[in-house]
Amino acid sequence: MAADRDAGVVQRTDAWIAHAVTGALAGAAWIGAAGLAFAMLAAGLGAGTAMSRWPAALALLLALPQLWLLLRVAIDRRLFGALATGAQGQSDLSGLDAALLELGWMPAARAARPLPERARGALRLVRASAVLTVCQLLLALLSLILR
């Protein structure tokens, strides 16, 4: 009886973790879009002088990993959303692992990880996107100053 109750608590906790990560990933999409806007702003401002071109070029280079992060965030958001709405514990994670392995999107050594570990990985994407966005903002401001 206690084991069933503990399993139910873990399933509910996993569902809430998945909901929280889905929300964070939704925010990361906006953060990434802002980073791309800052890169475009820097590019426009960098057209002025030779001195303002290097920060503009760097901001545009940072747009490439930002685009990759936006793709990863979009994929992970859908996956965590599915786990949040249909979280049935380890069986959902097993099915997810099987699909990711079939697609070649995950090495076999990373299969069977618990949801909190996966959530920490997804949240690293959010932080990386935020760091890139701040860098792109600073480069846009530098382009404006050097203009």
GROMACS .gro file of N, CA and C in nm:
model
  441
    1MET      N    1   0.082  -0.119   0.000
    1MET     CA    2   0.000   0.000   0.000
    1MET      C    3   0.087   0.126   0.000
    2ALA      N    4   0.189   0.128   0.086
    2ALA     CA    5   0.278   0.244   0.092
    2ALA      C    6   0.357   0.257  -0.038
    3ALA      N    7   0.395   0.144  -0.096
    3ALA     CA    8   0.470   0.148  -0.223
    3ALA      C    9   0.384   0.207  -0.335
    4ASP      N   10   0.255   0.170  -0.337
    4ASP     CA   11   0.164   0.227  -0.438
    4ASP      C   12   0.148   0.377  -0.419
    5ARG      N   13   0.138   0.418  -0.292
    5ARG     CA   14   0.123   0.560  -0.263
    5ARG      C   15   0.250   0.636  -0.304
    6ASP      N   16   0.368   0.578  -0.275
    6ASP     CA   17   0.494   0.641  -0.313
    6ASP      C   18   0.507   0.650  -0.465
    7ALA      N   19   0.465   0.547  -0.537
    7ALA     CA   20   0.469   0.550  -0.684
    7ALA      C   21   0.377   0.658  -0.738
    8GLY      N   22   0.261   0.675  -0.674
    8GLY     CA   23   0.168   0.781  -0.716
    8GLY      C   24   0.226   0.919  -0.694
    9VAL      N   25   0.298   0.937  -0.584
    9VAL     CA   26   0.361   1.067  -0.556
    9VAL      C   27   0.469   1.095  -0.659
   10VAL      N   28   0.548   0.993  -0.695
   10VAL     CA   29   0.653   1.011  -0.795
   10VAL      C   30   0.591   1.047  -0.930
   11GLN      N   31   0.482   0.980  -0.968
   11GLN     CA   32   0.417   1.011  -1.095
   11GLN      C   33   0.363   1.154  -1.097
   12ARG      N   34   0.301   1.196  -0.986
   12ARG     CA   35   0.249   1.333  -0.981
   12ARG      C   36   0.363   1.434  -0.982
   13THR      N   37   0.471   1.403  -0.911
   13THR     CA   38   0.588   1.492  -0.910
   13THR      C   39   0.647   1.501  -1.051
   14ASP      N   40   0.659   1.388  -1.119
   14ASP     CA   41   0.711   1.388  -1.256
   14ASP      C   42   0.623   1.472  -1.348
   15ALA      N   43   0.492   1.461  -1.331
   15ALA     CA   44   0.401   1.540  -1.415
   15ALA      C   45   0.422   1.689  -1.390
   16TRP      N   46   0.438   1.728  -1.263
   16TRP     CA   47   0.460   1.870  -1.232
   16TRP      C   48   0.596   1.917  -1.282
   17ILE      N   49   0.696   1.832  -1.273
   17ILE     CA   50   0.828   1.867  -1.329
   17ILE      C   51   0.815   1.891  -1.479
   18ALA      N   52   0.744   1.802  -1.546
   18ALA     CA   53   0.726   1.815  -1.691
   18ALA      C   54   0.650   1.943  -1.725
   19HIS      N   55   0.549   1.978  -1.647
   19HIS     CA   56   0.475   2.103  -1.668
   19HIS      C   57   0.567   2.224  -1.650
   20ALA      N   58   0.647   2.222  -1.543
   20ALA     CA   59   0.737   2.334  -1.515
   20ALA      C   60   0.839   2.352  -1.627
   21VAL      N   61   0.896   2.243  -1.673
   21VAL     CA   62   0.995   2.250  -1.780
   21VAL      C   63   0.931   2.296  -1.910
   22THR      N   64   0.808   2.252  -1.936
   22THR     CA   65   0.736   2.297  -2.056
   22THR      C   66   0.720   2.449  -2.053
   23GLY      N   67   0.686   2.504  -1.938
   23GLY     CA   68   0.673   2.649  -1.924
   23GLY      C   69   0.805   2.720  -1.945
   24ALA      N   70   0.911   2.666  -1.888
   24ALA     CA   71   1.043   2.727  -1.905
   24ALA      C   72   1.086   2.724  -2.052
   25LEU      N   73   1.057   2.614  -2.119
   25LEU     CA   74   1.093   2.604  -2.260
   25LEU      C   75   1.010   2.699  -2.346
   26ALA      N   76   0.885   2.723  -2.308
   26ALA     CA   77   0.803   2.821  -2.380
   26ALA      C   78   0.865   2.960  -2.365
   27GLY      N   79   0.912   2.992  -2.247
   27GLY     CA   80   0.981   3.120  -2.226
   27GLY      C   81   1.111   3.128  -2.304
   28ALA      N   82   1.181   3.015  -2.314
   28ALA     CA   83   1.307   3.013  -2.388
   28ALA      C   84   1.287   3.043  -2.536
   29ALA      N   85   1.172   3.005  -2.589
   29ALA     CA   86   1.144   3.037  -2.730
   29ALA      C   87   1.138   3.187  -2.749
   30TRP      N   88   1.076   3.258  -2.654
   30TRP     CA   89   1.070   3.404  -2.662
   30TRP      C   90   1.207   3.466  -2.642
   31ILE      N   91   1.282   3.412  -2.549
   31ILE     CA   92   1.418   3.461  -2.524
   31ILE      C   93   1.503   3.445  -2.650
   32GLY      N   94   1.495   3.328  -2.713
   32GLY     CA   95   1.571   3.304  -2.836
   32GLY      C   96   1.529   3.396  -2.948
   33ALA      N   97   1.400   3.421  -2.961
   33ALA     CA   98   1.352   3.513  -3.064
   33ALA      C   99   1.404   3.654  -3.039
   34ALA      N  100   1.410   3.696  -2.913
   34ALA     CA  101   1.465   3.827  -2.880
   34ALA      C  102   1.613   3.832  -2.916
   35GLY      N  103   1.685   3.724  -2.891
   35GLY     CA  104   1.827   3.719  -2.928
   35GLY      C  105   1.846   3.736  -3.077
   36LEU      N  106   1.763   3.671  -3.156
   36LEU     CA  107   1.772   3.686  -3.302
   36LEU      C  108   1.740   3.829  -3.344
   37ALA      N  109   1.643   3.891  -3.277
   37ALA     CA  110   1.609   4.031  -3.308
   37ALA      C  111   1.727   4.122  -3.275
   38PHE      N  112   1.795   4.097  -3.163
   38PHE     CA  113   1.912   4.177  -3.127
   38PHE      C  114   2.023   4.157  -3.230
   39ALA      N  115   2.039   4.035  -3.280
   39ALA     CA  116   2.141   4.010  -3.383
   39ALA      C  117   2.109   4.087  -3.510
   40MET      N  118   1.984   4.090  -3.547
   40MET     CA  119   1.944   4.165  -3.667
   40MET      C  120   1.963   4.315  -3.645
   41LEU      N  121   1.932   4.362  -3.525
   41LEU     CA  122   1.953   4.503  -3.492
   41LEU      C  123   2.102   4.537  -3.500
   42ALA      N  124   2.185   4.451  -3.444
   42ALA     CA  125   2.330   4.473  -3.450
   42ALA      C  126   2.378   4.476  -3.594
   43ALA      N  127   2.323   4.389  -3.677
   43ALA     CA  128   2.363   4.386  -3.818
   43ALA      C  129   2.326   4.517  -3.886
   44GLY      N  130   2.208   4.567  -3.858
   44GLY     CA  131   2.166   4.694  -3.917
   44GLY      C  132   2.250   4.810  -3.870
   45LEU      N  133   2.282   4.810  -3.741
   45LEU     CA  134   2.364   4.917  -3.685
   45LEU      C  135   2.509   4.906  -3.730
   46GLY      N  136   2.554   4.783  -3.756
   46GLY     CA  137   2.693   4.760  -3.794
   46GLY      C  138   2.725   4.805  -3.935
   47ALA      N  139   2.625   4.841  -4.012
   47ALA     CA  140   2.650   4.885  -4.149
   47ALA      C  141   2.712   5.024  -4.153
   48GLY      N  142   2.717   5.095  -4.039
   48GLY     CA  143   2.765   5.233  -4.035
   48GLY      C  144   2.914   5.248  -4.059
   49THR      N  145   2.996   5.198  -3.969
   49THR     CA  146   3.141   5.218  -3.979
   49THR      C  147   3.212   5.085  -3.969
   50ALA      N  148   3.340   5.088  -4.005
   50ALA     CA  149   3.421   4.966  -3.996
   50ALA      C  150   3.433   4.921  -3.851
   51MET      N  151   3.437   5.019  -3.759
   51MET     CA  152   3.452   4.986  -3.617
   51MET      C  153   3.329   4.913  -3.563
   52SER      N  154   3.211   4.945  -3.615
   52SER     CA  155   3.088   4.883  -3.563
   52SER      C  156   3.055   4.752  -3.634
   53ARG      N  157   3.134   4.716  -3.734
   53ARG     CA  158   3.104   4.592  -3.808
   53ARG      C  159   3.140   4.466  -3.730
   54TRP      N  160   3.248   4.470  -3.652
   54TRP     CA  161   3.289   4.347  -3.584
   54TRP      C  162   3.188   4.304  -3.478
   55PRO      N  163   3.131   4.395  -3.396
   55PRO     CA  164   3.029   4.345  -3.303
   55PRO      C  165   2.904   4.295  -3.377
   56ALA      N  166   2.873   4.359  -3.488
   56ALA     CA  167   2.757   4.316  -3.566
   56ALA      C  168   2.781   4.176  -3.623
   57ALA      N  169   2.901   4.155  -3.675
   57ALA     CA  170   2.935   4.022  -3.730
   57ALA      C  171   2.932   3.916  -3.621
   58LEU      N  172   2.984   3.949  -3.505
   58LEU     CA  173   2.984   3.853  -3.395
   58LEU      C  174   2.841   3.821  -3.350
   59ALA      N  175   2.755   3.922  -3.345
   59ALA     CA  176   2.615   3.900  -3.308
   59ALA      C  177   2.548   3.807  -3.408
   60LEU      N  178   2.579   3.825  -3.536
   60LEU     CA  179   2.522   3.737  -3.639
   60LEU      C  180   2.577   3.595  -3.627
   61LEU      N  181   2.704   3.582  -3.593
   61LEU     CA  182   2.760   3.448  -3.572
   61LEU      C  183   2.692   3.379  -3.454
   62LEU      N  184   2.661   3.456  -3.350
   62LEU     CA  185   2.592   3.398  -3.234
   62LEU      C  186   2.447   3.359  -3.268
   63ALA      N  187   2.396   3.412  -3.377
   63ALA     CA  188   2.260   3.375  -3.418
   63ALA      C  189   2.254   3.228  -3.463
   64LEU      N  190   2.366   3.175  -3.510
   64LEU     CA  191   2.365   3.034  -3.555
   64LEU      C  192   2.340   2.938  -3.440
   65PRO      N  193   2.415   2.946  -3.329
   65PRO     CA  194   2.379   2.857  -3.218
   65PRO      C  195   2.243   2.890  -3.158
   66GLN      N  196   2.204   3.018  -3.166
   66GLN     CA  197   2.071   3.055  -3.116
   66GLN      C  198   1.961   2.984  -3.195
   67LEU      N  199   1.979   2.975  -3.327
   67LEU     CA  200   1.882   2.902  -3.411
   67LEU      C  201   1.877   2.754  -3.373
   68TRP      N  202   1.994   2.696  -3.349
   68TRP     CA  203   2.000   2.555  -3.308
   68TRP      C  204   1.927   2.537  -3.174
   69LEU      N  205   1.951   2.628  -3.081
   69LEU     CA  206   1.883   2.619  -2.951
   69LEU      C  207   1.732   2.635  -2.966
   70LEU      N  208   1.688   2.724  -3.055
   70LEU     CA  209   1.544   2.739  -3.078
   70LEU      C  210   1.483   2.609  -3.130
   71LEU      N  211   1.554   2.540  -3.217
   71LEU     CA  212   1.505   2.411  -3.266
   71LEU      C  213   1.496   2.310  -3.153
   72ARG      N  214   1.602   2.300  -3.074
   72ARG     CA  215   1.603   2.206  -2.961
   72ARG      C  216   1.494   2.240  -2.860
   73VAL      N  217   1.476   2.368  -2.832
   73VAL     CA  218   1.373   2.411  -2.737
   73VAL      C  219   1.235   2.371  -2.789
   74ALA      N  220   1.211   2.392  -2.919
   74ALA     CA  221   1.080   2.357  -2.976
   74ALA      C  222   1.055   2.207  -2.964
   75ILE      N  223   1.155   2.126  -2.992
   75ILE     CA  224   1.139   1.981  -2.983
   75ILE      C  225   1.116   1.940  -2.837
   76ASP      N  226   1.202   1.988  -2.749
   76ASP     CA  227   1.189   1.950  -2.608
   76ASP      C  228   1.059   1.999  -2.547
   77ARG      N  229   1.013   2.115  -2.590
   77ARG     CA  230   0.886   2.167  -2.538
   77ARG      C  231   0.771   2.071  -2.572
   78ARG      N  232   0.769   2.021  -2.694
   78ARG     CA  233   0.664   1.925  -2.733
   78ARG      C  234   0.677   1.796  -2.653
   79LEU      N  235   0.800   1.748  -2.636
   79LEU     CA  236   0.820   1.621  -2.565
   79LEU      C  237   0.782   1.634  -2.417
   80PHE      N  238   0.826   1.741  -2.352
   80PHE     CA  239   0.790   1.759  -2.212
   80PHE      C  240   0.642   1.787  -2.197
   81GLY      N  241   0.583   1.855  -2.294
   81GLY     CA  242   0.438   1.877  -2.291
   81GLY      C  243   0.363   1.745  -2.296
   82ALA      N  244   0.409   1.654  -2.381
   82ALA     CA  245   0.346   1.522  -2.389
   82ALA      C  246   0.364   1.446  -2.258
   83LEU      N  247   0.482   1.455  -2.198
   83LEU     CA  248   0.504   1.388  -2.069
   83LEU      C  249   0.417   1.450  -1.960
   84ALA      N  250   0.396   1.581  -1.967
   84ALA     CA  251   0.316   1.649  -1.864
   84ALA      C  252   0.170   1.610  -1.871
   85THR      N  253   0.117   1.596  -1.991
   85THR     CA  254  -0.026   1.568  -2.004
   85THR      C  255  -0.058   1.419  -1.994
   86GLY      N  256   0.039   1.336  -2.022
   86GLY     CA  257   0.012   1.193  -2.017
   86GLY      C  258   0.111   1.118  -1.932
   87ALA      N  259   0.167   1.183  -1.832
   87ALA     CA  260   0.272   1.122  -1.751
   87ALA      C  261   0.220   0.997  -1.680
   88GLN      N  262   0.272   0.884  -1.721
   88GLN     CA  263   0.238   0.756  -1.657
   88GLN      C  264   0.363   0.694  -1.596
   89GLY      N  265   0.459   0.775  -1.562
   89GLY     CA  266   0.580   0.724  -1.499
   89GLY      C  267   0.681   0.673  -1.599
   90GLN      N  268   0.752   0.573  -1.562
   90GLN     CA  269   0.866   0.521  -1.638
   90GLN      C  270   0.825   0.471  -1.777
   91SER      N  271   0.701   0.420  -1.792
   91SER     CA  272   0.660   0.368  -1.924
   91SER      C  273   0.663   0.478  -2.030
   92ASP      N  274   0.621   0.600  -1.994
   92ASP     CA  275   0.629   0.711  -2.088
   92ASP      C  276   0.774   0.741  -2.125
   93LEU      N  277   0.861   0.740  -2.026
   93LEU     CA  278   1.002   0.766  -2.053
   93LEU      C  279   1.062   0.654  -2.137
   94SER      N  280   1.017   0.532  -2.116
   94SER     CA  281   1.065   0.420  -2.197
   94SER      C  282   1.024   0.436  -2.342
   95GLY      N  283   0.900   0.476  -2.363
   95GLY     CA  284   0.852   0.500  -2.500
   95GLY      C  285   0.925   0.616  -2.565
   96LEU      N  286   0.949   0.722  -2.488
   96LEU     CA  287   1.024   0.836  -2.540
   96LEU      C  288   1.165   0.794  -2.577
   97ASP      N  289   1.230   0.718  -2.489
   97ASP     CA  290   1.365   0.671  -2.518
   97ASP      C  291   1.368   0.587  -2.645
   98ALA      N  292   1.269   0.498  -2.659
   98ALA     CA  293   1.265   0.412  -2.778
   98ALA      C  294   1.251   0.496  -2.905
   99ALA      N  295   1.166   0.598  -2.900
   99ALA     CA  296   1.147   0.684  -3.017
   99ALA      C  297   1.275   0.762  -3.048
  100LEU      N  298   1.337   0.819  -2.946
  100LEU     CA  299   1.459   0.897  -2.968
  100LEU      C  300   1.573   0.809  -3.019
  101LEU      N  301   1.581   0.687  -2.968
  101LEU     CA  302   1.683   0.594  -3.017
  101LEU      C  303   1.656   0.556  -3.162
  102GLU      N  304   1.530   0.532  -3.195
  102GLU     CA  305   1.492   0.496  -3.332
  102GLU      C  306   1.527   0.608  -3.430
  103LEU      N  307   1.507   0.733  -3.387
  103LEU     CA  308   1.539   0.848  -3.472
  103LEU      C  309   1.689   0.877  -3.479
  104GLY      N  310   1.765   0.816  -3.389
  104GLY     CA  311   1.908   0.844  -3.382
  104GLY      C  312   1.938   0.976  -3.314
  105TRP      N  313   1.844   1.025  -3.234
  105TRP     CA  314   1.859   1.154  -3.167
  105TRP      C  315   1.920   1.143  -3.028
  106MET      N  316   1.943   1.019  -2.982
  106MET     CA  317   1.996   1.000  -2.849
  106MET      C  318   2.085   0.876  -2.848
  107PRO      N  319   2.203   0.884  -2.788
  107PRO     CA  320   2.285   0.763  -2.776
  107PRO      C  321   2.224   0.667  -2.673
  108ALA      N  322   2.244   0.541  -2.693
  108ALA     CA  323   2.186   0.440  -2.604
  108ALA      C  324   2.229   0.459  -2.459
  109ALA      N  325   2.347   0.512  -2.437
  109ALA     CA  326   2.397   0.531  -2.301
  109ALA      C  327   2.314   0.633  -2.223
  110ARG      N  328   2.240   0.718  -2.291
  110ARG     CA  329   2.161   0.821  -2.223
  110ARG      C  330   2.016   0.777  -2.197
  111ALA      N  331   1.980   0.661  -2.243
  111ALA     CA  332   1.844   0.610  -2.221
  111ALA      C  333   1.825   0.577  -2.073
  112ALA      N  334   1.701   0.570  -2.033
  112ALA     CA  335   1.660   0.530  -1.897
  112ALA      C  336   1.701   0.631  -1.790
  113ARG      N  337   1.720   0.756  -1.827
  113ARG     CA  338   1.748   0.859  -1.726
  113ARG      C  339   1.617   0.900  -1.659
  114PRO      N  340   1.623   0.933  -1.531
  114PRO     CA  341   1.501   0.979  -1.463
  114PRO      C  342   1.460   1.118  -1.514
  115LEU      N  343   1.334   1.151  -1.497
  115LEU     CA  344   1.282   1.278  -1.546
  115LEU      C  345   1.354   1.400  -1.488
  116PRO      N  346   1.387   1.404  -1.358
  116PRO     CA  347   1.457   1.522  -1.308
  116PRO      C  348   1.590   1.549  -1.379
  117GLU      N  349   1.661   1.445  -1.414
  117GLU     CA  350   1.787   1.462  -1.488
  117GLU      C  351   1.761   1.518  -1.627
  118ARG      N  352   1.657   1.470  -1.692
  118ARG     CA  353   1.619   1.522  -1.824
  118ARG      C  354   1.577   1.668  -1.813
  119ALA      N  355   1.505   1.700  -1.706
  119ALA     CA  356   1.460   1.839  -1.686
  119ALA      C  357   1.580   1.931  -1.670
  120ARG      N  358   1.680   1.888  -1.594
  120ARG     CA  359   1.800   1.971  -1.578
  120ARG      C  360   1.868   1.994  -1.713
  121GLY      N  361   1.869   1.893  -1.798
  121GLY     CA  362   1.926   1.909  -1.932
  121GLY      C  363   1.849   2.010  -2.015
  122ALA      N  364   1.717   2.004  -2.009
  122ALA     CA  365   1.635   2.100  -2.084
  122ALA      C  366   1.653   2.241  -2.031
  123LEU      N  367   1.668   2.255  -1.901
  123LEU     CA  368   1.686   2.387  -1.842
  123LEU      C  369   1.823   2.445  -1.878
  124ARG      N  370   1.921   2.359  -1.906
  124ARG     CA  371   2.050   2.409  -1.957
  124ARG      C  372   2.031   2.478  -2.092
  125LEU      N  373   1.939   2.426  -2.174
  125LEU     CA  374   1.908   2.491  -2.302
  125LEU      C  375   1.850   2.631  -2.279
  126VAL      N  376   1.764   2.643  -2.179
  126VAL     CA  377   1.703   2.772  -2.147
  126VAL      C  378   1.813   2.871  -2.106
  127ARG      N  379   1.902   2.828  -2.017
  127ARG     CA  380   2.010   2.916  -1.972
  127ARG      C  381   2.104   2.953  -2.086
  128ALA      N  382   2.136   2.858  -2.171
  128ALA     CA  383   2.225   2.886  -2.285
  128ALA      C  384   2.161   2.988  -2.379
  129SER      N  385   2.033   2.975  -2.403
  129SER     CA  386   1.962   3.071  -2.488
  129SER      C  387   1.963   3.209  -2.425
  130ALA      N  388   1.944   3.216  -2.294
  130ALA     CA  389   1.946   3.346  -2.225
  130ALA      C  390   2.084   3.410  -2.232
  131VAL      N  391   2.188   3.331  -2.215
  131VAL     CA  392   2.325   3.384  -2.223
  131VAL      C  393   2.352   3.438  -2.363
  132LEU      N  394   2.314   3.363  -2.466
  132LEU     CA  395   2.334   3.411  -2.602
  132LEU      C  396   2.255   3.539  -2.627
  133THR      N  397   2.135   3.548  -2.576
  133THR     CA  398   2.053   3.667  -2.596
  133THR      C  399   2.117   3.789  -2.529
  134VAL      N  400   2.168   3.772  -2.410
  134VAL     CA  401   2.235   3.883  -2.341
  134VAL      C  402   2.358   3.926  -2.421
  135CYS      N  403   2.434   3.829  -2.471
  135CYS     CA  404   2.552   3.862  -2.553
  135CYS      C  405   2.510   3.939  -2.679
  136GLN      N  406   2.405   3.895  -2.743
  136GLN     CA  407   2.358   3.962  -2.864
  136GLN      C  408   2.308   4.103  -2.833
  137LEU      N  409   2.243   4.121  -2.719
  137LEU     CA  410   2.200   4.254  -2.677
  137LEU      C  411   2.321   4.344  -2.655
  138LEU      N  412   2.421   4.294  -2.584
  138LEU     CA  413   2.541   4.374  -2.559
  138LEU      C  414   2.613   4.410  -2.689
  139LEU      N  415   2.617   4.317  -2.782
  139LEU     CA  416   2.681   4.345  -2.910
  139LEU      C  417   2.600   4.447  -2.991
  140ALA      N  418   2.468   4.442  -2.982
  140ALA     CA  419   2.385   4.542  -3.049
  140ALA      C  420   2.410   4.681  -2.988
  141LEU      N  421   2.420   4.686  -2.855
  141LEU     CA  422   2.449   4.814  -2.790
  141LEU      C  423   2.588   4.865  -2.827
  142LEU      N  424   2.684   4.775  -2.834
  142LEU     CA  425   2.818   4.814  -2.874
  142LEU      C  426   2.820   4.865  -3.018
  143SER      N  427   2.744   4.800  -3.104
  143SER     CA  428   2.733   4.847  -3.242
  143SER      C  429   2.674   4.987  -3.247
  144LEU      N  430   2.578   5.013  -3.161
  144LEU     CA  431   2.515   5.145  -3.154
  144LEU      C  432   2.616   5.250  -3.106
  145ILE      N  433   2.693   5.215  -3.004
  145ILE     CA  434   2.792   5.308  -2.949
  145ILE      C  435   2.902   5.338  -3.051
  146LEU      N  436   2.947   5.234  -3.123
  146LEU     CA  437   3.057   5.251  -3.218
  146LEU      C  438   3.013   5.307  -3.352
  147ARG      N  439   2.888   5.324  -3.371
  147ARG     CA  440   2.832   5.370  -3.497
  147ARG      C  441   2.875   5.508  -3.534
   0.00000   0.00000   0.00000
